[in-house]
Short mmCIF file of C-alpha atoms in Angstrom, two decimals:
data_model
loop_
_atom_site.label_atom_id
_atom_site.label_comp_id
_atom_site.label_asym_id
_atom_site.label_seq_id
_atom_site.Cartn_x
_atom_site.Cartn_y
_atom_site.Cartn_z
CA MET A 273 22.95 10.70 -0.30
CA HIS A 274 21.08 7.42 -0.07
CA PRO A 275 22.16 4.54 2.14
CA PRO A 276 24.71 2.42 0.23
CA SER A 277 23.29 -0.69 -1.44
CA ALA A 278 25.02 -4.05 -1.55
CA LEU A 279 27.79 -4.65 -4.07
CA ALA A 280 27.15 -6.87 -7.08
CA SER A 281 27.28 -10.48 -5.95
CA GLY A 282 24.76 -12.57 -7.83
CA LYS A 283 23.25 -13.82 -4.57
CA ILE A 284 21.69 -12.51 -1.39
CA GLN A 285 24.50 -11.04 0.66
CA GLU A 286 24.83 -11.20 4.39
CA GLY A 287 24.08 -7.96 6.19
CA THR A 288 21.27 -5.66 7.25
CA TYR A 289 18.32 -4.82 5.00
CA TRP A 290 15.82 -2.00 5.55
CA SER A 291 12.39 -1.31 4.09
CA GLY A 292 12.86 2.41 4.51
CA LEU A 293 12.28 3.09 8.18
CA SER A 294 14.70 2.81 11.06
CA THR A 295 12.75 -0.31 12.06
CA PRO A 296 12.02 -3.05 11.25
CA MET A 297 15.13 -4.49 9.68
CA ILE A 298 16.18 -7.85 8.28
CA GLU A 299 19.51 -9.42 9.14
CA VAL A 300 20.89 -12.13 6.86
CA TYR A 301 23.46 -14.62 8.18
CA GLY A 302 24.49 -17.48 5.91
CA ASP A 303 21.35 -19.32 4.80
CA ARG A 304 19.11 -17.86 7.54
CA PHE A 305 17.59 -14.45 8.27
CA SER A 306 15.70 -12.75 11.07
CA VAL A 307 13.49 -9.69 11.46
CA ASP A 308 14.53 -7.04 14.01
CA GLY A 309 17.75 -8.84 14.86
CA LYS A 310 16.11 -11.78 16.61
CA MET A 311 18.49 -14.56 15.68
CA ASP A 312 17.54 -17.37 18.07
CA GLU A 313 16.60 -20.62 16.33
CA THR A 314 12.86 -20.23 16.97
CA ARG A 315 12.72 -16.87 15.16
CA THR A 316 15.02 -17.29 12.17
CA GLN A 317 13.77 -18.29 8.74
CA PRO A 318 15.44 -19.89 5.71
CA ILE A 319 16.88 -17.43 3.21
CA SER A 320 14.70 -19.06 0.55
CA GLU A 321 11.81 -17.01 1.99
CA LEU A 322 13.48 -13.88 0.58
CA GLU A 323 12.93 -13.16 -3.11
CA PRO A 324 16.05 -11.61 -4.70
CA ILE A 325 15.16 -8.70 -6.98
CA GLN A 326 18.61 -7.43 -7.87
CA ASP A 327 21.91 -7.02 -6.08
CA GLY A 328 21.23 -5.61 -2.63
CA ILE A 329 17.42 -5.72 -2.96
CA VAL A 330 15.05 -8.46 -1.80
CA PHE A 331 11.27 -8.76 -1.58
CA TYR A 332 9.67 -10.09 1.60
CA ASN A 333 6.34 -9.67 3.38
CA ASP A 334 4.97 -7.43 0.60
CA GLN A 335 7.85 -4.95 0.91
CA TYR A 336 11.17 -4.27 -0.77
CA TRP A 337 14.27 -4.36 1.43
CA CYS A 338 17.61 -2.74 0.52
CA ARG A 339 20.94 -3.68 2.06
CA SER A 340 22.64 -0.85 3.92
CA ASP A 341 25.26 -0.46 6.61
CA ILE A 342 23.47 2.54 8.16
CA PRO A 343 19.81 3.04 9.12
CA PRO A 344 17.81 5.04 6.57
CA SER A 345 16.88 7.49 9.32
CA GLN A 346 20.53 8.59 9.37
CA ALA A 347 20.58 9.16 5.61
CA ARG A 348 17.66 11.57 5.32
CA LEU A 349 18.31 14.74 3.38
CA GLU A 350 17.16 18.14 4.57
CA GLY A 351 13.61 18.71 3.33
CA TYR A 352 12.97 15.00 2.83
CA GLU A 353 10.49 12.98 4.86
CA THR A 354 12.41 9.72 4.65
CA VAL A 355 13.96 7.25 2.25
CA ILE A 356 12.26 4.01 1.22
CA CYS A 357 13.40 0.91 -0.58
CA THR A 358 11.84 0.19 -3.97
CA GLU A 359 12.45 -2.46 -6.63
CA LYS A 360 14.93 -0.05 -8.20
CA GLY A 361 16.73 0.87 -4.99
CA TRP A 362 16.51 3.73 -2.52
CA VAL A 363 14.11 6.62 -3.18
CA SER A 364 14.09 9.85 -1.16
CA ILE A 365 10.57 10.96 -0.30
CA LYS A 366 10.18 14.71 -0.04
CA THR A 367 8.09 16.49 2.54
CA PRO A 368 5.24 18.31 0.76
CA ASP A 369 5.60 22.07 0.60
CA PRO A 370 2.38 23.54 2.05
CA ALA A 371 2.85 26.69 -0.03
CA ALA A 372 3.22 24.81 -3.32
CA LYS A 373 0.46 24.65 -5.90
CA PRO A 374 -1.58 21.43 -5.61
CA PRO A 375 -0.46 18.83 -8.17
CA ALA A 376 -2.64 17.94 -11.16
CA TYR A 377 -3.94 14.76 -9.53
CA CYS A 378 -5.59 16.92 -6.86
CA ALA A 379 -8.17 18.13 -9.37
CA GLN A 380 -11.72 17.04 -8.60
CA THR A 381 -11.90 15.15 -11.90
CA ALA A 382 -8.57 13.35 -11.40
CA TYR A 383 -9.56 11.13 -8.49
CA ARG A 384 -8.46 7.92 -10.26
CA ASP A 385 -4.94 9.28 -10.71
CA PHE A 386 -4.99 10.56 -7.15
CA LEU A 387 -5.82 7.11 -5.80
CA VAL A 388 -2.79 5.55 -7.49
CA HIS A 389 -0.42 8.10 -5.94
CA PHE A 390 -2.13 7.77 -2.57
CA VAL A 391 -1.85 3.97 -2.55
CA ARG A 392 1.80 4.05 -3.60
CA GLY A 393 2.62 6.55 -0.86
CA TYR A 394 4.49 9.01 -3.06
CA ASP A 395 3.94 10.63 -6.45
CA ASP A 396 6.04 10.83 -9.60
CA ARG A 397 8.05 13.68 -8.04
CA THR A 398 8.78 11.45 -5.02
CA ILE A 399 6.67 13.68 -2.78
CA GLU A 400 4.97 11.86 0.11
CA THR A 401 1.22 11.39 -0.39
CA ARG A 402 -0.28 8.82 2.00
CA HIS A 403 0.18 10.68 5.28
CA HIS A 404 -0.14 14.15 3.75
CA TYR A 405 -3.51 13.42 2.13
CA THR A 406 -5.05 11.64 5.09
CA TRP A 407 -7.42 13.94 6.96
CA PRO A 408 -6.47 14.71 10.61
CA THR A 409 -9.12 12.20 11.70
CA VAL A 410 -10.28 9.02 9.94
CA GLU A 411 -13.72 7.62 10.69
CA ILE A 412 -14.03 3.83 10.83
CA ARG A 413 -17.53 2.83 9.74
CA LYS A 414 -19.43 -0.24 8.58
CA ALA A 415 -19.60 -0.57 4.80
CA GLN A 416 -23.09 -2.07 4.99
CA SER A 417 -24.35 0.87 7.05
CA PRO A 418 -21.98 3.85 6.71
CA HIS A 419 -24.06 5.88 9.15
CA ASN A 420 -22.82 3.51 11.87
CA LEU A 421 -19.62 5.05 13.29
CA LEU A 422 -17.39 2.45 14.94
CA THR A 423 -14.54 4.70 16.02
CA THR A 424 -12.47 7.71 15.00
CA LEU A 425 -8.69 7.57 14.72
CA GLN A 426 -6.17 10.40 14.65
CA LYS A 427 -4.12 10.50 11.46
CA ASP A 428 -0.89 9.62 13.27
CA ASP A 429 -2.58 6.56 14.79
CA TYR A 430 -4.13 5.32 11.53
CA ARG A 431 -2.12 2.36 10.21
CA ALA A 432 -4.92 0.28 8.73
CA PHE A 433 -5.06 1.36 5.07
CA ARG A 434 -5.31 -1.94 3.23
CA LEU A 435 -4.31 -1.20 -0.37
CA ALA A 436 -0.68 -1.17 -1.51
CA ILE A 437 1.32 -1.37 -4.75
CA ASP A 438 3.90 -3.96 -5.68
CA ARG A 439 5.57 -3.65 -9.11
CA ASN A 440 2.59 -1.75 -10.54
CA TRP A 441 0.15 -4.23 -8.99
CA ILE A 442 -2.33 -2.96 -6.44
CA TYR A 443 -3.10 -5.59 -3.85
CA VAL A 444 -5.22 -6.02 -0.74
CA ALA A 445 -2.86 -6.35 2.23
CA THR A 446 -4.94 -8.80 4.23
CA ASN A 447 -1.99 -9.35 6.57
CA ASN A 448 -2.22 -5.78 7.88
CA ARG A 449 -2.53 -6.39 11.63
CA ALA A 450 -3.70 -2.84 12.24
CA PHE A 451 -6.80 -3.61 10.17
CA ASP A 452 -7.86 -7.04 11.40
CA LEU A 453 -8.92 -8.12 14.83
CA PRO A 454 -6.02 -9.79 16.69
CA GLU A 455 -7.77 -13.16 16.85
CA ARG A 456 -8.67 -13.24 13.17
CA LYS A 457 -6.54 -15.46 10.96
CA THR A 458 -5.38 -13.72 7.80
CA THR A 459 -4.55 -15.04 4.36
CA PRO A 460 -1.64 -14.05 2.09
CA ALA A 461 -1.95 -10.76 0.25
CA ASP A 462 -3.75 -10.88 -3.10
CA ARG A 463 -2.22 -8.83 -5.89
CA ILE A 464 -4.28 -6.89 -8.40
CA ARG A 465 -3.10 -5.58 -11.76
CA LEU A 466 -4.10 -1.95 -12.08
CA ASP A 467 -5.18 -0.79 -15.53
CA LEU A 468 -6.06 2.88 -15.88
CA GLY A 469 -6.06 2.77 -19.68
CA LYS A 470 -9.70 2.77 -20.67
CA PRO A 471 -12.05 2.54 -17.71
CA GLN A 472 -15.56 1.48 -18.55
CA SER A 473 -18.28 3.35 -16.67
CA THR A 474 -17.37 4.03 -13.04
CA ALA A 475 -15.91 0.58 -12.46
CA PHE A 476 -12.80 -0.92 -13.95
CA LYS A 477 -11.70 -4.49 -13.73
CA THR A 478 -8.20 -5.67 -13.04
CA ARG A 479 -6.58 -9.04 -13.64
CA LEU A 480 -4.99 -10.92 -10.80
CA ARG A 481 -2.01 -13.23 -11.10
CA ALA A 482 -2.47 -17.00 -11.15
CA GLN A 483 -5.99 -16.74 -12.61
CA ARG A 484 -7.35 -14.73 -9.69
CA TYR A 485 -9.01 -11.37 -10.18
CA ALA A 486 -10.28 -8.33 -8.30
CA MET A 487 -12.37 -5.24 -8.90
CA LEU A 488 -12.15 -1.61 -7.82
CA GLU A 489 -15.36 0.35 -8.21
CA PHE A 490 -15.44 4.14 -8.05
CA ARG A 491 -18.57 5.94 -6.95
CA GLU A 492 -18.87 9.67 -7.44
CA VAL A 493 -20.90 10.47 -4.34
CA SER A 494 -20.75 14.20 -5.10
CA GLU A 495 -18.44 16.70 -6.78
CA LYS A 496 -16.30 16.75 -3.65
CA ARG A 497 -16.58 13.17 -2.50
CA PHE A 498 -15.81 9.78 -4.03
CA ARG A 499 -15.86 6.26 -2.72
CA VAL A 500 -13.77 3.35 -3.96
CA ASP A 501 -14.90 -0.18 -3.15
CA TYR A 502 -12.43 -3.06 -3.37
CA ARG A 503 -13.27 -6.74 -3.51
CA GLU A 504 -11.86 -10.00 -4.77
CA VAL A 505 -13.66 -11.92 -7.53
CA THR A 506 -13.32 -15.17 -9.41
CA TYR A 507 -13.46 -14.76 -13.17
CA ALA A 508 -15.58 -17.16 -15.23
CA ASN A 509 -14.70 -15.98 -18.73
CA SER A 510 -12.09 -13.28 -19.29
CA GLN A 511 -13.24 -12.68 -22.85
CA ALA A 512 -16.91 -12.27 -21.97
CA ASN A 513 -16.29 -10.24 -18.78
CA GLN A 514 -18.34 -12.61 -16.65
CA TRP A 515 -17.92 -12.53 -12.90
CA ILE A 516 -19.08 -15.65 -11.10
CA GLU A 517 -18.10 -15.25 -7.47
CA ALA A 518 -17.00 -12.57 -5.00
CA SER A 519 -14.78 -13.77 -2.19
CA GLY A 520 -12.06 -12.75 0.21
CA ALA A 521 -11.27 -9.29 1.51
CA SER A 522 -13.52 -6.36 0.71
CA GLY A 523 -14.28 -2.88 1.95
CA ALA A 524 -14.30 0.73 0.81
CA TYR A 525 -12.66 4.11 1.32
CA VAL A 526 -14.20 7.57 1.15
CA PHE A 527 -12.17 10.56 -0.02
CA GLU A 528 -13.30 14.18 0.18
CA HIS A 529 -11.96 17.21 -1.67
CA ARG A 530 -10.75 19.60 1.01
CA LYS A 531 -8.07 22.29 1.06
CA GLY A 532 -7.41 21.94 -2.65
CA CYS A 533 -6.98 18.16 -2.85
CA TRP A 534 -8.51 14.80 -2.05
CA HIS A 535 -8.16 13.45 1.48
CA LEU A 536 -8.99 10.07 3.00
CA THR A 537 -11.74 10.65 5.56
CA GLN A 538 -13.50 7.29 6.04
CA ASP A 539 -12.52 3.61 6.18
CA LEU A 540 -15.60 1.45 5.51
CA ARG A 541 -15.33 -2.16 6.62
CA ASN A 542 -17.33 -5.23 5.74
CA SER A 543 -17.95 -7.93 8.30
CA PRO A 544 -15.19 -10.60 8.34
CA GLN A 545 -15.90 -13.49 6.00
#
């Protein structure tokens, strides 16, 4: 049983909203809201900062939040990892069965499909993917010189994956504090429309809202390794496929085919721009 959502109201109701974890939470009071219950005047924000999606669901800080009177952690079902809030409401994420046959997107030739499920965090069967298909250690390296190892993080400590999906749009979460240096100022997230229809060569281009664009480029390093580079671009002519400028966040990820499926093994970072 999922946490109960808000009743139909036609407006953002007062109450507690959760993104899918026991913390953080959003509390709405009148025309103000706070994150993690901090309601003093210096920490509250106007309710206009919340985007209503449907009754009991709002969008804020690149996440969906569902209204519930109980924490999602208390609503987990046996055999489920957790519940998360989506644009359609609560979704129960199942814990992968280690004895189960690897799904079709684990095939060596299906790495594009795999990436979509990995970025979203769960697949079409609502089975958790992000944590499960991250290797026990993730190497942080420089994109310009991948042989240069900066550090190695344990899977449970790795919180810096930068790509996410919002309403079928993949975007670069440049506000991910686990990725950036504390003193670096970040810009709002940039959303990318993902189109897996007819990829041309190993790169496929994706249109960004408000006349902004981005590119994901796949590189088949070997039969058991692929690299996906992400970068923002400015489009000169959408009909002629002319790119005129690369700007903003960029980097790359390396995935290796191990134990029957793809796993994230390296996070390659460009120097801050």
